[in-house]
Coordinates of C-alpha atoms in Angstrom, one line a residue:
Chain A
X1 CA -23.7 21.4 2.2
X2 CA -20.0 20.8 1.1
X3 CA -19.6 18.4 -1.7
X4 CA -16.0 16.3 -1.8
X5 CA -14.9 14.2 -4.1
X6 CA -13.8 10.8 -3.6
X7 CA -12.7 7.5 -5.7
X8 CA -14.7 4.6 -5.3
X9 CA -18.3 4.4 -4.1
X10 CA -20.0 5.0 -1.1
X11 CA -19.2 3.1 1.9
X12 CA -15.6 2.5 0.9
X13 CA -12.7 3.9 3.4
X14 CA -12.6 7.0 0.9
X15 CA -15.8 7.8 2.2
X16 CA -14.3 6.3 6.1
X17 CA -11.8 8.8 5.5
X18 CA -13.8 12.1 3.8
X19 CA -16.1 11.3 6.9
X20 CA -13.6 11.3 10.2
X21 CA -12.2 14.8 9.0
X22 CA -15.3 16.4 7.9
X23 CA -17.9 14.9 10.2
X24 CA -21.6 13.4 8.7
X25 CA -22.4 17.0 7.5
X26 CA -21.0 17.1 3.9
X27 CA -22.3 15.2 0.4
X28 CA -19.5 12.7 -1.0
X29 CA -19.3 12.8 -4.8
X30 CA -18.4 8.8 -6.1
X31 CA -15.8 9.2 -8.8
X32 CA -14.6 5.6 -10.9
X33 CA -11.1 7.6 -11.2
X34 CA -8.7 9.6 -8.9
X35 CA -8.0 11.9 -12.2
X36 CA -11.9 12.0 -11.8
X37 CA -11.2 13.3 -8.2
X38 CA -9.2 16.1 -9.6
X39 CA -11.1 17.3 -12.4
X40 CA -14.6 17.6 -10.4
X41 CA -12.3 19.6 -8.0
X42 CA -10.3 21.7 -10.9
X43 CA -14.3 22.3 -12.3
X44 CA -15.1 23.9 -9.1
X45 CA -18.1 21.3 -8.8
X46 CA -17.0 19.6 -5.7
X47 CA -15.7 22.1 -2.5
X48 CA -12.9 19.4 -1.8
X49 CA -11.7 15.9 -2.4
X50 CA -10.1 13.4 0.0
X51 CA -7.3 11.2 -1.9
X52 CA -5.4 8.1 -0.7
X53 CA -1.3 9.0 -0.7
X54 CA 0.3 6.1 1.0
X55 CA -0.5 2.8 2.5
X56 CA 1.8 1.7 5.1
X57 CA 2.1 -1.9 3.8
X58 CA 1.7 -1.2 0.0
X59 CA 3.4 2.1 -0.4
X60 CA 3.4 5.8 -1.7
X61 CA 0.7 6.3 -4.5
X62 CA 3.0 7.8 -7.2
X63 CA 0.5 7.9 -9.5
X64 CA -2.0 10.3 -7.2
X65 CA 1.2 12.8 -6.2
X66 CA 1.4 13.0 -9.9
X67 CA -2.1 13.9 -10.5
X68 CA -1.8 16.7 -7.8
X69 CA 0.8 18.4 -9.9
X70 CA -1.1 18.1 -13.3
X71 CA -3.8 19.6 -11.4
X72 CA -2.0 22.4 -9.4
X73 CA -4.0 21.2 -6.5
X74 CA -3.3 21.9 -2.8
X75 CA -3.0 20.0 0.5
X76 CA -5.7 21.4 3.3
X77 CA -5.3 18.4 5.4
X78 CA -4.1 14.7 6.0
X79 CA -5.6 12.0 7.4
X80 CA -4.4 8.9 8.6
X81 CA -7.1 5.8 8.7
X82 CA -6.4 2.4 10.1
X83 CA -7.3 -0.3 8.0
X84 CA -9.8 -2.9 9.6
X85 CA -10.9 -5.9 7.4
X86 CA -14.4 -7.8 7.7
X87 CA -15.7 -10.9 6.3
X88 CA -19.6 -10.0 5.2
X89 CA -22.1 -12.7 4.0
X90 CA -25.4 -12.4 2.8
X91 CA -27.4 -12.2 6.0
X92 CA -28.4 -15.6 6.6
X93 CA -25.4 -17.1 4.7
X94 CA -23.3 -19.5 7.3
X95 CA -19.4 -19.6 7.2
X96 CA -19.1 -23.1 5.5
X97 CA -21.5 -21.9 2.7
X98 CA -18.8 -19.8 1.1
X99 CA -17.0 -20.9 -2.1
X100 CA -15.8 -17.8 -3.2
X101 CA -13.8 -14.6 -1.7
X102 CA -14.1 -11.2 -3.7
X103 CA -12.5 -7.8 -2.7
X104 CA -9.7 -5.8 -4.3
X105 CA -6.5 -7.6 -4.6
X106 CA -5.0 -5.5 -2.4
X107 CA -7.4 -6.0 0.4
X108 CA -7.2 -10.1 -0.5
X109 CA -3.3 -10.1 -0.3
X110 CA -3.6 -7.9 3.3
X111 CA -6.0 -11.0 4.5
X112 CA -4.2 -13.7 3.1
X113 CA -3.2 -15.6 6.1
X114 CA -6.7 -15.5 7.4
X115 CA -7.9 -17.3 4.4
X116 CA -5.0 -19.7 4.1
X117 CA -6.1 -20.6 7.6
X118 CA -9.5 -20.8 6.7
X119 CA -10.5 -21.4 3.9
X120 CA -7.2 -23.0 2.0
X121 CA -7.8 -22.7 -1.8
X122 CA -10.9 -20.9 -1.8
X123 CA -11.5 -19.0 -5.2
X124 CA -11.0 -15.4 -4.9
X125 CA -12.1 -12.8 -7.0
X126 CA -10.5 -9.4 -7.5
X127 CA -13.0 -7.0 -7.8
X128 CA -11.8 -3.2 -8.7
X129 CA -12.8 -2.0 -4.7
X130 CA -13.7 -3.4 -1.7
X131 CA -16.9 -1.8 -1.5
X132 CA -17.6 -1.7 -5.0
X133 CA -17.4 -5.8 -3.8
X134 CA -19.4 -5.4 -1.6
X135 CA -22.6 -3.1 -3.2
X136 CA -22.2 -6.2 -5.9
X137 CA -23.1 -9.4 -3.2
X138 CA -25.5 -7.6 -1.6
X139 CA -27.3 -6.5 -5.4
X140 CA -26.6 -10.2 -6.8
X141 CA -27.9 -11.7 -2.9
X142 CA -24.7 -14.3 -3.5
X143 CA -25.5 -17.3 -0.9
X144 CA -22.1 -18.8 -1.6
X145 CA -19.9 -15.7 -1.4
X146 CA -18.3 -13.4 1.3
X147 CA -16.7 -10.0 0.7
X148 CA -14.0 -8.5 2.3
X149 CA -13.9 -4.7 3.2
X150 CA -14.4 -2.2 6.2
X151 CA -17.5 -1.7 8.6
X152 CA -19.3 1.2 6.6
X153 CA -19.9 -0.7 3.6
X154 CA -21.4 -3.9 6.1
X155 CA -23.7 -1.0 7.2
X156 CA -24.4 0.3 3.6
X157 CA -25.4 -2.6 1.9
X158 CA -27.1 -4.5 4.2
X159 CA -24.9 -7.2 5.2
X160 CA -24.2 -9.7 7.9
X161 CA -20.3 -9.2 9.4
X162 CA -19.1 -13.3 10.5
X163 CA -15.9 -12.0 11.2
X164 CA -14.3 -8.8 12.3
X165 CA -10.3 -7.8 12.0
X166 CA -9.5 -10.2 9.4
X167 CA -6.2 -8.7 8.3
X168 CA -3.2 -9.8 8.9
X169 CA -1.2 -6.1 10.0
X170 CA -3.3 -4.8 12.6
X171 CA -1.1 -1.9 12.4
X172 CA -1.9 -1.0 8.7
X173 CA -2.9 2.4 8.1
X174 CA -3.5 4.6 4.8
X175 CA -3.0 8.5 4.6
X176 CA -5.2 10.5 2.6
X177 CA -4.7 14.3 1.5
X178 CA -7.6 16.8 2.0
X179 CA -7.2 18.7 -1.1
X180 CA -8.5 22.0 -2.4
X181 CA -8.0 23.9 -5.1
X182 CA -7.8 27.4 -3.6
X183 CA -4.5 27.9 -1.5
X184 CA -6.2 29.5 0.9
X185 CA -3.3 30.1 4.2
X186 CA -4.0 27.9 7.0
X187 CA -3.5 29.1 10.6
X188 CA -0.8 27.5 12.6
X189 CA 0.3 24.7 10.5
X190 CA 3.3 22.7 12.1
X191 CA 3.5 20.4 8.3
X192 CA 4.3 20.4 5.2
X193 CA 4.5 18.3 2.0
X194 CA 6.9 20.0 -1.1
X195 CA 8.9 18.6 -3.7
X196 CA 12.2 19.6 -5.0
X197 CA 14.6 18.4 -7.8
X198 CA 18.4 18.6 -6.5
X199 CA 21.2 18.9 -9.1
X200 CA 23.7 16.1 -9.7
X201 CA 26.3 16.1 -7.6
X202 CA 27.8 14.3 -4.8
X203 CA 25.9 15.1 -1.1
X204 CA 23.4 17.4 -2.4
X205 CA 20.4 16.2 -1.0
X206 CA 22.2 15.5 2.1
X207 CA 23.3 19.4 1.8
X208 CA 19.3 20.0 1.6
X209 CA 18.8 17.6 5.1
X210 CA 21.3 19.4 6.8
X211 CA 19.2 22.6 6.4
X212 CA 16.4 21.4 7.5
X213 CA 18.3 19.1 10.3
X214 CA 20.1 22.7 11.5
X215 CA 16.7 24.4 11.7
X216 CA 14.9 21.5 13.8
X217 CA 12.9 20.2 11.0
X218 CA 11.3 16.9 11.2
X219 CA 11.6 14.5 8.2
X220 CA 8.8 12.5 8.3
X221 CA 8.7 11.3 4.9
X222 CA 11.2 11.1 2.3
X223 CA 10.9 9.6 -1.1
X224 CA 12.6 9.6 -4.5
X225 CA 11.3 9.6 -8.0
X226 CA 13.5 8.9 -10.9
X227 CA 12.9 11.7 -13.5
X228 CA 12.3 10.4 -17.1
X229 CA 14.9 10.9 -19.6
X230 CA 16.8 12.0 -16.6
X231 CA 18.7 9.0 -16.0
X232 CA 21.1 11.1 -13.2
X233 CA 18.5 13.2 -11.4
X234 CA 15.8 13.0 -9.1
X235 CA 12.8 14.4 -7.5
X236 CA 12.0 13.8 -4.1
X237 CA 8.5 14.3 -2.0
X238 CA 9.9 15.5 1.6
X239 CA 7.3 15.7 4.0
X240 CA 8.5 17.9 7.0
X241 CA 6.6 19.1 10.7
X242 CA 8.3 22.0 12.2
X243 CA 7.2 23.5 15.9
X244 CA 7.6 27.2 14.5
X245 CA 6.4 28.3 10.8
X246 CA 9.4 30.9 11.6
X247 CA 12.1 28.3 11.6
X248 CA 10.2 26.5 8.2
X249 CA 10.2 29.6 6.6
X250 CA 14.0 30.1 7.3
X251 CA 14.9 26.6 6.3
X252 CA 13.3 26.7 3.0
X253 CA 14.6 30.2 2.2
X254 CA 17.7 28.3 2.9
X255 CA 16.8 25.1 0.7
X256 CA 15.9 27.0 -2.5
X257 CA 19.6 28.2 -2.8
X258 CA 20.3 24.5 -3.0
X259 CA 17.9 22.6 -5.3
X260 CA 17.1 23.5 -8.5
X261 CA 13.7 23.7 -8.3
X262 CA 11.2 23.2 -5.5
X263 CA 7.3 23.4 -5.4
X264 CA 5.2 23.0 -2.0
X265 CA 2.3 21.0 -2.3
X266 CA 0.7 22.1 0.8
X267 CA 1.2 23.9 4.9
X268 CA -1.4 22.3 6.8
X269 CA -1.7 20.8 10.2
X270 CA -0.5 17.6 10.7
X271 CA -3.3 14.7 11.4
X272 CA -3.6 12.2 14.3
X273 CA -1.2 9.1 13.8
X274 CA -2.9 7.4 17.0
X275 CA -4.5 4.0 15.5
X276 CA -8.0 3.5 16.4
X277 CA -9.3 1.3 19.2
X278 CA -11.1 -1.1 18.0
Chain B
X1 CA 19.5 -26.0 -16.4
X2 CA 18.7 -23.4 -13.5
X3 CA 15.4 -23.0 -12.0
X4 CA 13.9 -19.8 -11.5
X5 CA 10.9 -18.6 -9.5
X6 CA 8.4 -15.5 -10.7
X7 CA 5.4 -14.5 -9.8
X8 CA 2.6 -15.4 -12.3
X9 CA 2.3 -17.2 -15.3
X10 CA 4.5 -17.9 -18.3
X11 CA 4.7 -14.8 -20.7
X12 CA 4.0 -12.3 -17.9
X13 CA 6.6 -9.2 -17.6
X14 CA 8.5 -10.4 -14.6
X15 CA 9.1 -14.0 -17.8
X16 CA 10.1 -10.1 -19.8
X17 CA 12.7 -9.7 -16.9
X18 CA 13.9 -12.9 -16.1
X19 CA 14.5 -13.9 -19.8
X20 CA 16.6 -10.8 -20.5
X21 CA 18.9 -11.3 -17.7
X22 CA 19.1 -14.9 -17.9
X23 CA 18.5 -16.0 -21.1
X24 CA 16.8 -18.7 -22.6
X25 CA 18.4 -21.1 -20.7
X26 CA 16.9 -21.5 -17.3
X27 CA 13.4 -23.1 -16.6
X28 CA 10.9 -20.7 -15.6
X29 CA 9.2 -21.8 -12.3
X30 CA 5.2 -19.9 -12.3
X31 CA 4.5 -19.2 -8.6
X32 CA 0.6 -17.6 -7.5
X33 CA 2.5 -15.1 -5.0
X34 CA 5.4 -13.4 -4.6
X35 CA 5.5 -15.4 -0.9
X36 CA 5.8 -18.2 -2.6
X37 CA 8.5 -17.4 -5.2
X38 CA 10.4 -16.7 -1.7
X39 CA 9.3 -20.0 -0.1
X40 CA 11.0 -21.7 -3.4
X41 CA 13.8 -19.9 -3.4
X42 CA 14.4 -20.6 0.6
X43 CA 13.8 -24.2 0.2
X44 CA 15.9 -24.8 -2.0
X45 CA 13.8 -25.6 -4.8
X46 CA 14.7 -22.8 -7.5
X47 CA 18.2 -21.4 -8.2
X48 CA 17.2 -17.7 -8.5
X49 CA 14.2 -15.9 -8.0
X50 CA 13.4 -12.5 -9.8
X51 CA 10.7 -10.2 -8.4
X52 CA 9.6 -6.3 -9.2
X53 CA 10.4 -4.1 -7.0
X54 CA 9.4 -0.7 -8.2
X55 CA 7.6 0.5 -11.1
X56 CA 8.4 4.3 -12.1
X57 CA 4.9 5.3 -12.5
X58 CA 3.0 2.7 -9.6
X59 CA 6.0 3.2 -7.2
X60 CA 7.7 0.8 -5.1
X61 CA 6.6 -2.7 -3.8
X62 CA 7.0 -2.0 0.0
X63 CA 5.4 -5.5 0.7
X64 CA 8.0 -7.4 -1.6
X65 CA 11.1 -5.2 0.4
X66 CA 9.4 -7.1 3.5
X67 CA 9.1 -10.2 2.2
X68 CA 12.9 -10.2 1.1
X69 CA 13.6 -8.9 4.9
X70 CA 11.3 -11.8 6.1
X71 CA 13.2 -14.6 3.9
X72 CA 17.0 -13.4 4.6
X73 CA 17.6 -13.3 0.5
X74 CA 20.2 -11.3 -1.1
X75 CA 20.1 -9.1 -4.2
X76 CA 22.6 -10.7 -6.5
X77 CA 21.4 -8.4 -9.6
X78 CA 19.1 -5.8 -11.0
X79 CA 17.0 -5.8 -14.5
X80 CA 14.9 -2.8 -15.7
X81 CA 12.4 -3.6 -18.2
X82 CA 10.4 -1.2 -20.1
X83 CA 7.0 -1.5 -20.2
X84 CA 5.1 -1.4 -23.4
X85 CA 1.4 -2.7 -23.7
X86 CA -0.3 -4.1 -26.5
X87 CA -3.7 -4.5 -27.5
X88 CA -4.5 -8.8 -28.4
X89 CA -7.3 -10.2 -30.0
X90 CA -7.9 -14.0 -30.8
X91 CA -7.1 -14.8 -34.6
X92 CA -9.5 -13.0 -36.4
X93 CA -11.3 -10.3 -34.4
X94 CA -12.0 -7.1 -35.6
X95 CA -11.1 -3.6 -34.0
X96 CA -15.1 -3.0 -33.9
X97 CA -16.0 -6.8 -32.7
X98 CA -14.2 -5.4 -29.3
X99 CA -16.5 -5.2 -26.3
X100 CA -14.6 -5.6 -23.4
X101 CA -10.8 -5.4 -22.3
X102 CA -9.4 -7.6 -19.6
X103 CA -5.7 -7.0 -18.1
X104 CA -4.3 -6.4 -14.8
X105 CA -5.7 -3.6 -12.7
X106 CA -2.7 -1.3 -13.0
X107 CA -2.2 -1.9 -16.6
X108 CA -5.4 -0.7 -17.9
X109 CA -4.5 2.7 -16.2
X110 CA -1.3 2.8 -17.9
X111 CA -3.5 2.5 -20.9
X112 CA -6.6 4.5 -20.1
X113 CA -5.9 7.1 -22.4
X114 CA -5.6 5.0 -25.4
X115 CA -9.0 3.0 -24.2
X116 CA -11.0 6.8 -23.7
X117 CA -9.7 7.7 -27.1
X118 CA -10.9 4.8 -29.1
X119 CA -13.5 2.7 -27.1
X120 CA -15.0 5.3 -24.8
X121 CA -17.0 3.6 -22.1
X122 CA -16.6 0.1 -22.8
X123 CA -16.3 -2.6 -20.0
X124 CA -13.2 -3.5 -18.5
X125 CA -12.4 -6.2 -16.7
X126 CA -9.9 -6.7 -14.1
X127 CA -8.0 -9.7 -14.1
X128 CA -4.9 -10.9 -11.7
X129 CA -2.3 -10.5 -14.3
X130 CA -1.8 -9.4 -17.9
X131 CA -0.5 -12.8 -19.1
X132 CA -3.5 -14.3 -17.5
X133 CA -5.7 -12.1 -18.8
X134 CA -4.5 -12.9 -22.4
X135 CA -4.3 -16.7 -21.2
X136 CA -7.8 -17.2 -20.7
X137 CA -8.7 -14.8 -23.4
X138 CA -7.0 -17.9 -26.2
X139 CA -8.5 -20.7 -24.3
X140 CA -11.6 -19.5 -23.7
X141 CA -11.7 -18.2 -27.7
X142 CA -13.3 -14.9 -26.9
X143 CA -14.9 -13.3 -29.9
X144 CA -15.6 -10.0 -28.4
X145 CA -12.8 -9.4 -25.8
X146 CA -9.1 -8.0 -25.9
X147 CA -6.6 -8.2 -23.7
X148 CA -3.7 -5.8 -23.0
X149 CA -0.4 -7.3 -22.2
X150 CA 2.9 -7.5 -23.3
X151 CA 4.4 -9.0 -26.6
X152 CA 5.9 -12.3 -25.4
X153 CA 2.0 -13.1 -24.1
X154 CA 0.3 -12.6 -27.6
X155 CA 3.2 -15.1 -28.9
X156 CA 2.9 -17.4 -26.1
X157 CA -1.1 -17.5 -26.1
X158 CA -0.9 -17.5 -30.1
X159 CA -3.2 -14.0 -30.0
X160 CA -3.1 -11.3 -32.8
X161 CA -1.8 -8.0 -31.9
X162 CA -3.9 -5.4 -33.0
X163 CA -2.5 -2.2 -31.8
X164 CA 1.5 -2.1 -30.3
X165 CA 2.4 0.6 -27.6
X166 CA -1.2 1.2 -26.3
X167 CA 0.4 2.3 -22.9
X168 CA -0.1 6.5 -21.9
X169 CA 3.5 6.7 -20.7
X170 CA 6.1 5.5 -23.3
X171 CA 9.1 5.6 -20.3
X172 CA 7.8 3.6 -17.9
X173 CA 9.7 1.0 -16.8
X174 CA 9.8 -1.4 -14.1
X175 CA 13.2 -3.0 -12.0
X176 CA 13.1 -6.3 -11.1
X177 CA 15.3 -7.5 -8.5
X178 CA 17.8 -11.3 -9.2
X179 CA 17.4 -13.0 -5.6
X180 CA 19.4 -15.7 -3.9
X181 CA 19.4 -17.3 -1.0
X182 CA 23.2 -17.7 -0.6
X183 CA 25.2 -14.3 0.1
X184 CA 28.3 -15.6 -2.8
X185 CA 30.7 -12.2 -3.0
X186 CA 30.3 -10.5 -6.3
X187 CA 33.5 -9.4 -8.2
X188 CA 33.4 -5.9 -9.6
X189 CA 30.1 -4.6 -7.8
X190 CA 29.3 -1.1 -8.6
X191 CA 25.9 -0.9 -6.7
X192 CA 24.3 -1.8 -3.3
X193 CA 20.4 -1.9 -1.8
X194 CA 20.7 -1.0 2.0
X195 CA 18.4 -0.3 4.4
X196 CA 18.6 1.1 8.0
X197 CA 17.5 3.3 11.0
X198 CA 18.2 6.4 12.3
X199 CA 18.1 7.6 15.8
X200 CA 15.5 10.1 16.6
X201 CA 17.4 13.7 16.3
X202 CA 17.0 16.8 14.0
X203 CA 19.5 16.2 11.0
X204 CA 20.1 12.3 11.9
X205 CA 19.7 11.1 8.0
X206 CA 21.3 14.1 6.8
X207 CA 24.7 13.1 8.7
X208 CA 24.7 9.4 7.4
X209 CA 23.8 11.0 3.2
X210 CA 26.7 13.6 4.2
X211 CA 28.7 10.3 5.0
X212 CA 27.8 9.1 1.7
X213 CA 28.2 12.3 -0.6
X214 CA 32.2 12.8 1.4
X215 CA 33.0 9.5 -0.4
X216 CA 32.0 10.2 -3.9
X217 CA 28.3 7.9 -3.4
X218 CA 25.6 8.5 -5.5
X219 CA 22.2 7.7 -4.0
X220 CA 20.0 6.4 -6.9
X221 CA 16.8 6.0 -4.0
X222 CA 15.8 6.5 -0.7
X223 CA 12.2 6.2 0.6
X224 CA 11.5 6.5 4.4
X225 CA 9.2 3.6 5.9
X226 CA 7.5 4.3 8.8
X227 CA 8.1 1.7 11.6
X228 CA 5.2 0.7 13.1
X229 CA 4.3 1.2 16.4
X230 CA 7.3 3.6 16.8
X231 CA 5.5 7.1 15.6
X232 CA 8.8 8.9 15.1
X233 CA 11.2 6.6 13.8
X234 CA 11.7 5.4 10.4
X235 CA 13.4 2.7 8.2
X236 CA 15.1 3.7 5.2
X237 CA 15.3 1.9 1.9
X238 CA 18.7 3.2 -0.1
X239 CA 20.3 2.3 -3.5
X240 CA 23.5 3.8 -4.0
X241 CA 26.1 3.5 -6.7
X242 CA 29.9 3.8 -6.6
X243 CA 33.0 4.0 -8.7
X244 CA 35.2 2.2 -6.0
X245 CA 34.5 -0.3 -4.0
X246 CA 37.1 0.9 -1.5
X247 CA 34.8 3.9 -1.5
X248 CA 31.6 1.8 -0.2
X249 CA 33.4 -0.1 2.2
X250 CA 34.5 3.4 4.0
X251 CA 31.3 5.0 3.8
X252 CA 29.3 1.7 5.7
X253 CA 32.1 1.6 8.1
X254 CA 31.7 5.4 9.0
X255 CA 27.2 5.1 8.7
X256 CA 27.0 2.2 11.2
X257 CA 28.7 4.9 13.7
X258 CA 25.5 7.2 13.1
X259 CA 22.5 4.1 12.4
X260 CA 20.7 2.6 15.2
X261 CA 21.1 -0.9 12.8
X262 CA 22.0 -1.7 8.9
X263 CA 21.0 -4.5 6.8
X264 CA 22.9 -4.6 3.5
X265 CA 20.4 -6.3 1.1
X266 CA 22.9 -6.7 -1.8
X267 CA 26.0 -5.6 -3.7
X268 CA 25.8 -6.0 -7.4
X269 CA 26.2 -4.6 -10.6
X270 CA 23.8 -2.3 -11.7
X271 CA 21.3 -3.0 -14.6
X272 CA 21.3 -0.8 -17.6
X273 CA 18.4 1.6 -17.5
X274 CA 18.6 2.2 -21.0
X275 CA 15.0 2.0 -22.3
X276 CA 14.6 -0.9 -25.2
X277 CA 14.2 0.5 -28.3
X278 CA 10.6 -0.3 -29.8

């Protein structure tokens, strides 16, 4: 059975994630750190790892595209997961038993107005993730506590779901990568994620656009990243979907005339954007 | 004296950010949330507001770009503050009496090197900020915790800095935005924060950065946000810097000809980057 690496515990949308590409049929690895991630992949101890990238309220994960390059790893695969919120009690535990809230802060802040409305000043306690929050209430059988976090960890631990879709974007979602650390060549990809530094001067990343524009590439992400010590230049994560890998390969032929440098994290084929039902 | 709103306590880094651009004379207002540093700053009850926006290791604050879009504020100013860590003990405490560290989630990453290096797998404990961390760390008198946080909190919090400079990355820094409420013109402004859409066409973004490279305007960010609910349209967040403001004026005349819509957040003058020297 394939083993992937994931950060946080089980139950957590890591595992939500690992799970809706790869199906029930593979072991998931719990890592405390995403540098963990990468080094049980590096290792060759896990077959894969599934990483958060970018939240759609809180942003790009700098930090994790980073990692990727220390680690030379490669993007298999993308997944896109909408983020659903649940209030879980001890089973038994009624809604005006609860003093305290705990999840991670970024889960809190997503479910603020439903706690404002709520609860009011309720304590809240961050904890480091939202089914690490979770495993914890259900171990510690806290009669005065609710957690916030998604369905699987509910399931996992044992406990009782008061109230379902408790976030306040019921359009968030997170991407995840699918990374390996083989670059194996995917079949019929239609995306890619790369990364180029552009010199400094005037329109040249708009020179680099046009390329891609003229060859009917699709931006779909486009991000810049000051460069230390660098105070005039800049790196930029481009994510691109093309209908032909004939008119890609043309473009970035093209592109690396014009940037001076230019790494490609990954051709793969581009996941499902389509939110969930409920 | 002017009133200004940050988010968390007294002796945090956005106190850092506010102070240096400032001074000592202004009352710092504490807020819980950056939601409510707005809801001050829109009511009329603070003079200014400063808020991070981007941190070159964590990345930007997408949710703070929508909260400024939410509360109609304008950018009146920039600060960048490097971030240096240090390790804080109450009076007294030995290296080898530490048994746990408390700070802010995303500050004892920064610092995870220094913490595998000299205290292996000790227990760390997240707190909500670093100046919180080191608050409760003097009034609770803890014999066998440090916290990690930044100089002005071991003064405030009368704690003893054991170790300056703990943080992995000696570059990082983080930029703080100066908000207002009221849109006053700016003499002499050499930098603006703009957002807008494109239509949905091959090359579309790389027309209106071709707009901006023909007058002689350096982009100093962009990041694409998704807009959600529309699958293949995005929002862009763009910083650009010019020698002329004759220049600017041109180049938004000539982009609001190729953008679907255009919010100017702010014209200002830009902050110097220049990292403090330790």
């Amino acid at each position: 059975m394939k083993k992937i690496s994931i950060q946080g515990i089980k139950g957590s949308f890591h595992e939500d994630a690992a799970r809706k590409y790869f199906g029930e049929d593979v072991e998931i690895v719990e890592c405390r750190t995403f540098r963990k991630v990468c080094e049980l992949l590096d290792r060759d101890e896990v077959d894969g790892a599934v990483m958060a990238i970018e939240n759609s309220i809180a942003g790009s994960l700098l930090a994790n595209y980073a990692l990727l390059q220390d680690f030379h790893l490669h993007v298999v695969g993308e997944i896109y997961l909408h983020i659903q919120m649940n209030l879980m009690v001890y089973p038994g535990v009624k809604f005006e038993d609860i003093q305290e809230i705990h999840s991670h802060p970024i889960a809190l802040r997503q479910c603020s107005e439903y706690i404002d409305q709520h609860f009011g000043e309720i304590e809240l306690q961050e904890k480091s993730d939202t089914a690490g929050a979770a495993q914890e209430l259900a171990r510690e059988k806290y009669k005065d506590v609710a957690a916030i976090g998604n369905q699987r960890s509910a399931e996992i631990y044992g406990l009782e779901v008061l109230e379902r879709g408790v976030e306040t974007n019921k359009k968030n979602y997170t991407r995840f990568f699918v990374l390996s650390k083989h670059n194996n060549p995917i079949a019929g990809t239609n995306k890619a994620s790369i990364s180029f530094q552009c010199g400094h001067y005037y329109g040249a990343l708009a020179k680099v656009l046009t390329i891609f524009g003229d060859n009917k590439i699709n931006l779909t992400k486009i991000q810049s990243i000051p460069i230390v010590g660098k105070p005039n230049e800049y790196s930029f994560h481009v994510d691109l979907e093309y209908d032909t890998e004939d008119n890609y390969e043309r473009a970035i032929h093209l592109v690396l005339k014009n940037v001076s440098s230019l790494a490609i994290m990954g051709e793969y084929k581009k996941g499902d954007i389509e939110l969930n039902k409920p």
